[in-house]
Short mmCIF file of C-alpha atoms in Angstrom, two decimals:
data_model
loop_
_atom_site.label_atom_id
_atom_site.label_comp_id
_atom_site.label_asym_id
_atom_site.label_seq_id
_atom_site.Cartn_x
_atom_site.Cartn_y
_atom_site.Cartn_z
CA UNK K 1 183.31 212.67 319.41
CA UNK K 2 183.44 213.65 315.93
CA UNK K 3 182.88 211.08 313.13
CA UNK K 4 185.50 209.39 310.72
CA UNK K 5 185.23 210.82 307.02
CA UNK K 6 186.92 208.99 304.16
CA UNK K 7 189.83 210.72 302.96
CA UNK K 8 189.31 212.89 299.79
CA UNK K 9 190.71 211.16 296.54
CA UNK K 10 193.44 212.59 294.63
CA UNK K 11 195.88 212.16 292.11
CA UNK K 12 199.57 211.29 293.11
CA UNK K 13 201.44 214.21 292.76
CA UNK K 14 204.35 212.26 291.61
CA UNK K 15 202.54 210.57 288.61
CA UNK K 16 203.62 213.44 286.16
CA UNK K 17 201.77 214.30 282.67
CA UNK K 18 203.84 212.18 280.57
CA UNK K 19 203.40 209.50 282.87
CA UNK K 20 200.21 209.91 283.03
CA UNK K 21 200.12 209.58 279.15
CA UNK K 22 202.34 206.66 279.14
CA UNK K 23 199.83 204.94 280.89
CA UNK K 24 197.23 205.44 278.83
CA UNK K 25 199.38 204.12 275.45
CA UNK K 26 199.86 200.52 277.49
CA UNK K 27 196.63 200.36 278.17
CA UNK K 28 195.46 201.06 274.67
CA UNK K 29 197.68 198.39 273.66
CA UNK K 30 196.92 195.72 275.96
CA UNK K 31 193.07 196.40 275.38
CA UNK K 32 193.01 197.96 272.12
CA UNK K 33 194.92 197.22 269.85
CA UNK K 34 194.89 193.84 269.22
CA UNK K 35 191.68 193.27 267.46
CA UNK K 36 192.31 192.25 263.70
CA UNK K 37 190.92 193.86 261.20
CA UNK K 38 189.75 191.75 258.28
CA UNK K 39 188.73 193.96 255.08
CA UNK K 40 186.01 191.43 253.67
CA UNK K 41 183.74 189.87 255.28
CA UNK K 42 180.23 188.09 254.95
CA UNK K 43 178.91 187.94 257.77
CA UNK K 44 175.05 186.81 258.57
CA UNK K 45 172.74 187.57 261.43
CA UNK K 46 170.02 185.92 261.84
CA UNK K 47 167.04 185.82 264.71
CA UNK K 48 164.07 183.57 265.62
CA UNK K 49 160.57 184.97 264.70
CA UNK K 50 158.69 186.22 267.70
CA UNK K 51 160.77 184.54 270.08
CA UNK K 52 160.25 187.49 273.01
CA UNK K 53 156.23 186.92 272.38
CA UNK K 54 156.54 183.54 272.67
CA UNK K 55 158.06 183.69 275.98
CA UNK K 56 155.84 186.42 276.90
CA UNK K 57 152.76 184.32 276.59
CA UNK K 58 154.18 181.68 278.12
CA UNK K 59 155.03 183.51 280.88
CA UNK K 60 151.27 185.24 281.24
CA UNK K 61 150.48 181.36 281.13
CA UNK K 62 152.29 180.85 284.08
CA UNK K 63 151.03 183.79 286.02
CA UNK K 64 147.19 182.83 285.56
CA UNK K 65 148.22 179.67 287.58
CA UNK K 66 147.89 177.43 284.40
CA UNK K 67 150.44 174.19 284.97
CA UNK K 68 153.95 174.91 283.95
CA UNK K 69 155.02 173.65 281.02
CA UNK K 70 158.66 172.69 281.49
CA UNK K 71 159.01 171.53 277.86
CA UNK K 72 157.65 174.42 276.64
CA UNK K 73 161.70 175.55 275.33
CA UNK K 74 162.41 172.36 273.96
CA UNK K 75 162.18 172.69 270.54
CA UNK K 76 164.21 175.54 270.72
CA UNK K 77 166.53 173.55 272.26
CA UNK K 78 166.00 170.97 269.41
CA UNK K 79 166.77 173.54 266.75
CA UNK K 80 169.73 174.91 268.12
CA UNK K 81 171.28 172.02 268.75
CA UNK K 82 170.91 171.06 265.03
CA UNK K 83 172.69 174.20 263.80
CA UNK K 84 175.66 173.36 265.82
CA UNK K 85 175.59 169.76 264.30
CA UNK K 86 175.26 170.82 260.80
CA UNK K 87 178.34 173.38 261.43
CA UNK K 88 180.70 170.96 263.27
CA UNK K 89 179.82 168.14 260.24
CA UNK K 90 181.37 170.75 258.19
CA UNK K 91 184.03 172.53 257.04
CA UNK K 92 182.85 175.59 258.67
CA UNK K 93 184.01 174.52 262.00
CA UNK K 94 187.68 174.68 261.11
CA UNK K 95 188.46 178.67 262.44
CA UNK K 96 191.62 178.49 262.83
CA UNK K 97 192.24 177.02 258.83
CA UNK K 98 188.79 178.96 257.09
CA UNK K 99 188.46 181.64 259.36
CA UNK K 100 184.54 181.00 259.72
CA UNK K 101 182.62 180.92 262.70
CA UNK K 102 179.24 180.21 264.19
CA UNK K 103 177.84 181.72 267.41
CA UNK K 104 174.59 182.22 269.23
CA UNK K 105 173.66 184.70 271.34
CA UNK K 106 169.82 183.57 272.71
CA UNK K 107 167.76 183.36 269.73
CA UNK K 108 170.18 185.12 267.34
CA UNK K 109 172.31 182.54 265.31
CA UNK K 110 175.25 184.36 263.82
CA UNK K 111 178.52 183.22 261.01
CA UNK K 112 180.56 184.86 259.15
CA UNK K 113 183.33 184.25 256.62
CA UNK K 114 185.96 185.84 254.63
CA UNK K 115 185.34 183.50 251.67
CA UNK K 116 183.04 183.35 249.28
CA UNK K 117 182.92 179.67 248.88
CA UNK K 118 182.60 179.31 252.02
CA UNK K 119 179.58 181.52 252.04
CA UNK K 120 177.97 178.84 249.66
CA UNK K 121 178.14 176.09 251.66
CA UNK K 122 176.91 177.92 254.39
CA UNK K 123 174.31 178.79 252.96
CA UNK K 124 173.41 175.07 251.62
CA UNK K 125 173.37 174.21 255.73
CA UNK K 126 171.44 177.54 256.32
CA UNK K 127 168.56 176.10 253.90
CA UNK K 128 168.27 172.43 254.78
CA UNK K 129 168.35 174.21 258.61
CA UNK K 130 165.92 176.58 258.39
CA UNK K 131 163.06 173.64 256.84
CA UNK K 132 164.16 171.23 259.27
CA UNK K 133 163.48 174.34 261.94
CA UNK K 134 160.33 175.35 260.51
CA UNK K 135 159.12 171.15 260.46
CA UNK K 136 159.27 172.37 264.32
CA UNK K 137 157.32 175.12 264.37
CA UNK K 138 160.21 177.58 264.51
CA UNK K 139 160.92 180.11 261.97
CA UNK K 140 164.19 182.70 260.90
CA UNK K 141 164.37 185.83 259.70
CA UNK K 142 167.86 187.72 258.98
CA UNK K 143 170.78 189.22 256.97
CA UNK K 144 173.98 188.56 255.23
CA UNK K 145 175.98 191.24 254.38
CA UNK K 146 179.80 192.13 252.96
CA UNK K 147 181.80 194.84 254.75
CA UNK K 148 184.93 194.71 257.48
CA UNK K 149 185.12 193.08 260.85
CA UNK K 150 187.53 193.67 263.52
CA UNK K 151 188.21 190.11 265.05
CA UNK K 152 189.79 189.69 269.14
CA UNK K 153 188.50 186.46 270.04
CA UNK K 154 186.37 184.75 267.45
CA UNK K 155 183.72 185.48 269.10
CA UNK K 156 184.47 188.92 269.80
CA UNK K 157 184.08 191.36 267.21
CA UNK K 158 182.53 194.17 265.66
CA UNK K 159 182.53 195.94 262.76
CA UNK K 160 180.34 197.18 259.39
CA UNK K 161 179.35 193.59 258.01
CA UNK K 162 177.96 193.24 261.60
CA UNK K 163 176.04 196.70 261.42
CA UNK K 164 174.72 195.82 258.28
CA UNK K 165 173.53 192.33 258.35
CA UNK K 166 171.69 193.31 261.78
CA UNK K 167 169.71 196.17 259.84
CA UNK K 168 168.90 193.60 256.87
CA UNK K 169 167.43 191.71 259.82
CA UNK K 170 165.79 194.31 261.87
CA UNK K 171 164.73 196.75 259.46
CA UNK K 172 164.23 195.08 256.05
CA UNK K 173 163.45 191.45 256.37
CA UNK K 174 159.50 191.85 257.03
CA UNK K 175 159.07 188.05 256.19
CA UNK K 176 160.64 184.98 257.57
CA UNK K 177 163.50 185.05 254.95
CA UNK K 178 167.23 185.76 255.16
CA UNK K 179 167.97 188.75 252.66
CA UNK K 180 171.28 189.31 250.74
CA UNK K 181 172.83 192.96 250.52
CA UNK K 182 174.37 193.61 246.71
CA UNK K 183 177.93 193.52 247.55
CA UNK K 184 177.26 190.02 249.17
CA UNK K 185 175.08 189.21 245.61
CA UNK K 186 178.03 190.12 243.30
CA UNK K 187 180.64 188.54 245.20
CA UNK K 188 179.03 184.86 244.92
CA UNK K 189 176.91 185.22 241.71
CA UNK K 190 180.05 183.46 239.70
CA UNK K 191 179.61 179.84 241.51
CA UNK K 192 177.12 177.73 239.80
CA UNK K 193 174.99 177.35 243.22
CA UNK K 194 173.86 180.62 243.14
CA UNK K 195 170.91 180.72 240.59
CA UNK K 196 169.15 178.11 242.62
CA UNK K 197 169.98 179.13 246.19
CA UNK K 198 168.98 183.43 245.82
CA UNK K 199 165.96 184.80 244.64
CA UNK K 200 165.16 188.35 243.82
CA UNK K 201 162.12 190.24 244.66
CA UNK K 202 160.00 192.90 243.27
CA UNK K 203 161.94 195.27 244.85
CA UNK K 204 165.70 194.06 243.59
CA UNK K 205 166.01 192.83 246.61
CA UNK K 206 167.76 189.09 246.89
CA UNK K 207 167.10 186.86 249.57
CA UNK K 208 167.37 183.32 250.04
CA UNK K 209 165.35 180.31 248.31
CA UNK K 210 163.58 178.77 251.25
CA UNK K 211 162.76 175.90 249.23
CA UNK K 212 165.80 175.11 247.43
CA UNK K 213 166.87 172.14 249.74
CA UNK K 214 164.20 170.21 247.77
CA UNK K 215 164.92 170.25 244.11
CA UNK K 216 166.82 167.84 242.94
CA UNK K 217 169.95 170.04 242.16
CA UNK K 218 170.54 171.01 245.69
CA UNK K 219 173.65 169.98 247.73
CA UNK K 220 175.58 169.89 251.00
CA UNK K 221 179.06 168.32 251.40
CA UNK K 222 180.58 166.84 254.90
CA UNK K 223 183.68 166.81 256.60
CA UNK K 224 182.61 164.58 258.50
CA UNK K 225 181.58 161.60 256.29
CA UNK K 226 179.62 159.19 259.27
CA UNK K 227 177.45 162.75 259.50
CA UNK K 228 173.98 161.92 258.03
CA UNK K 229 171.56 164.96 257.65
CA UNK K 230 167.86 164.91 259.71
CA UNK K 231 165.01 164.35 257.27
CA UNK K 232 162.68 167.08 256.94
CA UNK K 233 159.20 166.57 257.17
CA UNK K 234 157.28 168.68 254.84
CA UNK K 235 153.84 167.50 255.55
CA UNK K 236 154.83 169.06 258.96
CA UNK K 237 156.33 172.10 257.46
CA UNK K 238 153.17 172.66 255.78
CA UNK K 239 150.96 172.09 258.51
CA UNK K 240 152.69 174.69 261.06
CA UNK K 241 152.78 177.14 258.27
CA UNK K 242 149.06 176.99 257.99
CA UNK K 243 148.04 176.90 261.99
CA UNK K 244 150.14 179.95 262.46
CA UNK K 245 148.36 181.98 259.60
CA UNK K 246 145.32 180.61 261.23
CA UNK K 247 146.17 181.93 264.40
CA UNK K 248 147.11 185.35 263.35
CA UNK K 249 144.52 185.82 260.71
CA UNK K 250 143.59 189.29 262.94
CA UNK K 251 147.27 190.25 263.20
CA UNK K 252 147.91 191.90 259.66
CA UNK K 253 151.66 191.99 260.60
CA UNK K 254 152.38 188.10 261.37
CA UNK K 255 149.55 187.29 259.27
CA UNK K 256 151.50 188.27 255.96
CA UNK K 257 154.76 186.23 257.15
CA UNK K 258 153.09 182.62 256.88
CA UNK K 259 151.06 184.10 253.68
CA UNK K 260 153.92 184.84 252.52
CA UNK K 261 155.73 181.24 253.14
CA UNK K 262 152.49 179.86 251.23
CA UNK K 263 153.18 181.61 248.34
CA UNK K 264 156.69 181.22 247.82
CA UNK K 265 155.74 177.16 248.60
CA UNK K 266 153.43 177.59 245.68
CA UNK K 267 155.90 179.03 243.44
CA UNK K 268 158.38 176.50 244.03
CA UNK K 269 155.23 173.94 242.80
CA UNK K 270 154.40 175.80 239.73
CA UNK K 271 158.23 175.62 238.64
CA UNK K 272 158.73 172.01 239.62
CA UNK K 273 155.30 171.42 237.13
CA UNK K 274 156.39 173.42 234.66
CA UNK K 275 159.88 171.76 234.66
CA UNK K 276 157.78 168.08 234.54
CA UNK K 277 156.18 169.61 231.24
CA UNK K 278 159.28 170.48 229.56
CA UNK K 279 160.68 167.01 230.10
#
């Protein structure tokens, strides 16, 4: 008795070329088509510092049979949720007015905007953020750059700001600092803010002022007015940065991040003294 085959597949004869073609048109259309495409754009990417290790370890932990530590993700946790309080507090949460928006994607934080202004005060958050972040022992490294986006969803998208920003992160940011590509710079160099929240290295490079949130000048504003900001805890900020250059003292690649952090922490000192004198 012979055994059933499965027909083989064909195309309909009666589904002609043009047809065929039409088809094709809808469905670039309906799929397609309908992403907008917004010329200017800042967007910024931004990732956790040796998140994968961290988990890595952990997991090792777990496979010697050491107890599991089911808080080990918490602070993460902790973190995250803070972003996502600082943007709703703010007029950054309005998409459908601004046309900003905030995202995550596992450790990667992710905004982007078509204003500049709105750049600033993201930026304010981004600062007061990332100290109240590393007061936990968590620390950021990314990009922000200018270029187009091609918007579906909010957050669906893709595009050259998105290219870029990811490289800044990837590629260029060796320390835990979020740097600034020059179309970004020249676009927001006219508001006032700007001297005090970008720096420039050696290399012409700008990234952001990690310490910025505490001289006196600096500044967020709320939407929502019954928001009140966490307190950052710099004794603590200090005191993580210095355990994990401790514990990477034979690891010349992290080692240089927290030396790094140390450094630019000393700067900010040296100003705030001199500034003291001139008074």
């Amino acid at each position: 008795m012979a055994g059933y085959k499965n027909p083989k597949p064909s195309v309909d004869d009666k589904i002609t070329k043009s047809a065929k073609d039409e088809v094709t048109e809808i469905s670039y259309e309906k799929y397609g088509s309908d992403y907008e495409h917004k010329k200017t754009v800042f967007f910024a990417f931004i990732d956790v510092l040796g998140f994968k290790k961290a988990f890595d370890d952990h997991r090792e932990d777990q496979s010697e049979g050491k107890v599991q530590d089911i808080k080990f993700a918490d602070k993460f946790k902790e973190v995250f949720i803070y972003y996502f309080e600082l943007i709703n507090a703010s007029n950054l949460s309005l998409w459908e007015t601004t046309g900003c928006y905030a995202g995550q994607t596992s450790d990667s934080l992710y905004f982007y905007s078509p204003r500049g202004d709105l750049l600033i005060e993201y930026i304010q958050l981004f600062l007061h953020f990332n100290l109240f972040a590393m007061s936990k022992d968590v620390f950021f490294r990314g990009g922000i750059a200018k270029g187009n986006l091609f918007v579906k969803q909010p957050h669906q998208f893709y595009g050259e700001s998105v290219i870029y920003s990811y490289l800044l992160e990837s590629v260029i940011s060796r320390f835990p600092i979020i740097i600034i590509d020059e179309n970004t710079y020249v676009a927001i160099e006219e508001y006032p803010e700007t001297d005090l929240l970008v720096k420039k290295d050696k290399n012409d490079r700008y990234y952001l002022n990690i310490f910025a949130p505490l001289q006196s000048e600096f500044f967020m504003d709320f939407r929502d007015k019954t928001f009140t900001p966490q307190k950052i805890d710099m004794d603590q900020v200090l005191k993580n940065i210095t355990q994990n250059r401790k514990k990477f003292e034979y690891d010349v690649k992290n080692y240089e991040k927290y030396v790094f952090l140390i450094k630019e922490y000393q700067k900010y000192i040296e100003a705030m003294n001199i500034h003291s004198n001139i008074e």
